[in-house]
Amino acid sequence: MPLAASTTLPHSVDRVAAVFVNEEFIKHTSELVGGTLESFNVEGDPAGAFSTVTVRTLPTTRLPEIARKFVGESLTVTQTEEWAAPAADGSRTSTIALKVAGAPLDVTAAQRLVSEGGSTRIELEGKVTSSVPFLGGKIAEAAEPMVGKALNIQSQQAEAWLESH
């Protein structure tokens, strides 16, 4: 199932990118959806190319019944992001991979932080897949709205975070 989202924040790419690698912000967004931040690691210097690995435990109460039968009451989700160094105009790109422990679900996405004067347009495109024979399409279809919402929370919460910090 395809994922696509776009939003614009009235802050520079540098400020938005800095929020996306702020452990307190990551913890905040995890707790906002009823989850727990288990670990967060940054490798490399965020001023250039770097990567992050975030591990969260999330409740499954909002998932469709078909998905809860497979995964139980909570999920451990590992999110890996590979960030490229800033482009000449300051724009940033990252690739995102989500792995859900114990669930046959994979998410891959490309995120772009596009500099537009003093603002940043955040673009996200990706896909949700499931490897379960016969039911994989239904599982991915059921999970896609939840995954899309989870990825969008980061962008939406970044503006509020930037305004208050």
PDB file of C-alpha atoms in Angstrom, residues 3-20 25 81 83 91-94 96 109-116 119-125 148 150-160 162:
ATOM      1  CA  LEU A   3       2.070   6.159   1.646  1.00  0.00           C
ATOM      2  CA  ALA A   4       2.202   9.842   0.742  1.00  0.00           C
ATOM      3  CA  ALA A   5       2.078  12.993   2.840  1.00  0.00           C
ATOM      4  CA  SER A   6       3.255  16.573   2.624  1.00  0.00           C
ATOM      5  CA  THR A   7       3.203  19.506   5.027  1.00  0.00           C
ATOM      6  CA  THR A   8       4.988  22.827   5.369  1.00  0.00           C
ATOM      7  CA  LEU A   9       6.449  24.160   8.608  1.00  0.00           C
ATOM      8  CA  PRO A  10       7.365  27.842   9.086  1.00  0.00           C
ATOM      9  CA  HIS A  11      10.905  26.961  10.207  1.00  0.00           C
ATOM     10  CA  SER A  12      14.241  26.374   8.485  1.00  0.00           C
ATOM     11  CA  VAL A  13      15.364  22.919   7.369  1.00  0.00           C
ATOM     12  CA  ASP A  14      18.161  23.041   9.957  1.00  0.00           C
ATOM     13  CA  ARG A  15      15.682  23.599  12.803  1.00  0.00           C
ATOM     14  CA  VAL A  16      13.254  20.924  11.559  1.00  0.00           C
ATOM     15  CA  ALA A  17      16.037  18.363  11.057  1.00  0.00           C
ATOM     16  CA  ALA A  18      17.410  19.143  14.536  1.00  0.00           C
ATOM     17  CA  VAL A  19      13.999  18.388  16.060  1.00  0.00           C
ATOM     18  CA  PHE A  20      13.784  15.073  14.193  1.00  0.00           C
ATOM     19  CA  PHE A  25      11.155  15.101  20.933  1.00  0.00           C
ATOM     20  CA  GLU A  81      16.687   6.524   9.192  1.00  0.00           C
ATOM     21  CA  TRP A  83      20.114  10.908   6.344  1.00  0.00           C
ATOM     22  CA  SER A  91      17.415  20.631   1.765  1.00  0.00           C
ATOM     23  CA  ARG A  92      17.765  17.187   3.382  1.00  0.00           C
ATOM     24  CA  THR A  93      16.690  13.675   2.372  1.00  0.00           C
ATOM     25  CA  SER A  94      16.370  10.519   4.405  1.00  0.00           C
ATOM     26  CA  ILE A  96      13.131   5.399   6.551  1.00  0.00           C
ATOM     27  CA  ALA A 109       9.759   5.558   2.872  1.00  0.00           C
ATOM     28  CA  ALA A 110      11.703   8.490   1.483  1.00  0.00           C
ATOM     29  CA  GLN A 111      11.475  11.782   3.315  1.00  0.00           C
ATOM     30  CA  ARG A 112      12.528  15.146   1.918  1.00  0.00           C
ATOM     31  CA  LEU A 113      12.925  18.376   3.853  1.00  0.00           C
ATOM     32  CA  VAL A 114      12.753  20.995   1.106  1.00  0.00           C
ATOM     33  CA  SER A 115      13.935  24.525   1.828  1.00  0.00           C
ATOM     34  CA  GLU A 116      11.387  27.160   0.764  1.00  0.00           C
ATOM     35  CA  SER A 119      10.037  27.437   5.651  1.00  0.00           C
ATOM     36  CA  THR A 120      10.439  23.697   5.178  1.00  0.00           C
ATOM     37  CA  ARG A 121       8.184  21.486   3.067  1.00  0.00           C
ATOM     38  CA  ILE A 122       8.236  17.932   4.403  1.00  0.00           C
ATOM     39  CA  GLU A 123       7.433  15.304   1.780  1.00  0.00           C
ATOM     40  CA  LEU A 124       7.018  11.639   2.613  1.00  0.00           C
ATOM     41  CA  GLU A 125       6.496   8.823   0.121  1.00  0.00           C
ATOM     42  CA  GLY A 148       0.826   6.846   7.704  1.00  0.00           C
ATOM     43  CA  ALA A 150       2.309   7.576  12.898  1.00  0.00           C
ATOM     44  CA  LEU A 151       4.806   8.966  10.389  1.00  0.00           C
ATOM     45  CA  ASN A 152       2.774  12.163  10.030  1.00  0.00           C
ATOM     46  CA  ILE A 153       2.651  12.732  13.799  1.00  0.00           C
ATOM     47  CA  GLN A 154       6.359  13.500  13.719  1.00  0.00           C
ATOM     48  CA  SER A 155       5.860  16.292  11.186  1.00  0.00           C
ATOM     49  CA  GLN A 156       2.775  17.683  12.879  1.00  0.00           C
ATOM     50  CA  GLN A 157       4.302  17.663  16.347  1.00  0.00           C
ATOM     51  CA  ALA A 158       7.539  19.244  15.132  1.00  0.00           C
ATOM     52  CA  GLU A 159       5.825  22.598  14.616  1.00  0.00           C
ATOM     53  CA  ALA A 160       4.365  22.663  18.116  1.00  0.00           C
ATOM     54  CA  LEU A 162       9.598  24.304  17.677  1.00  0.00           C
TER      55      LEU A 162
END
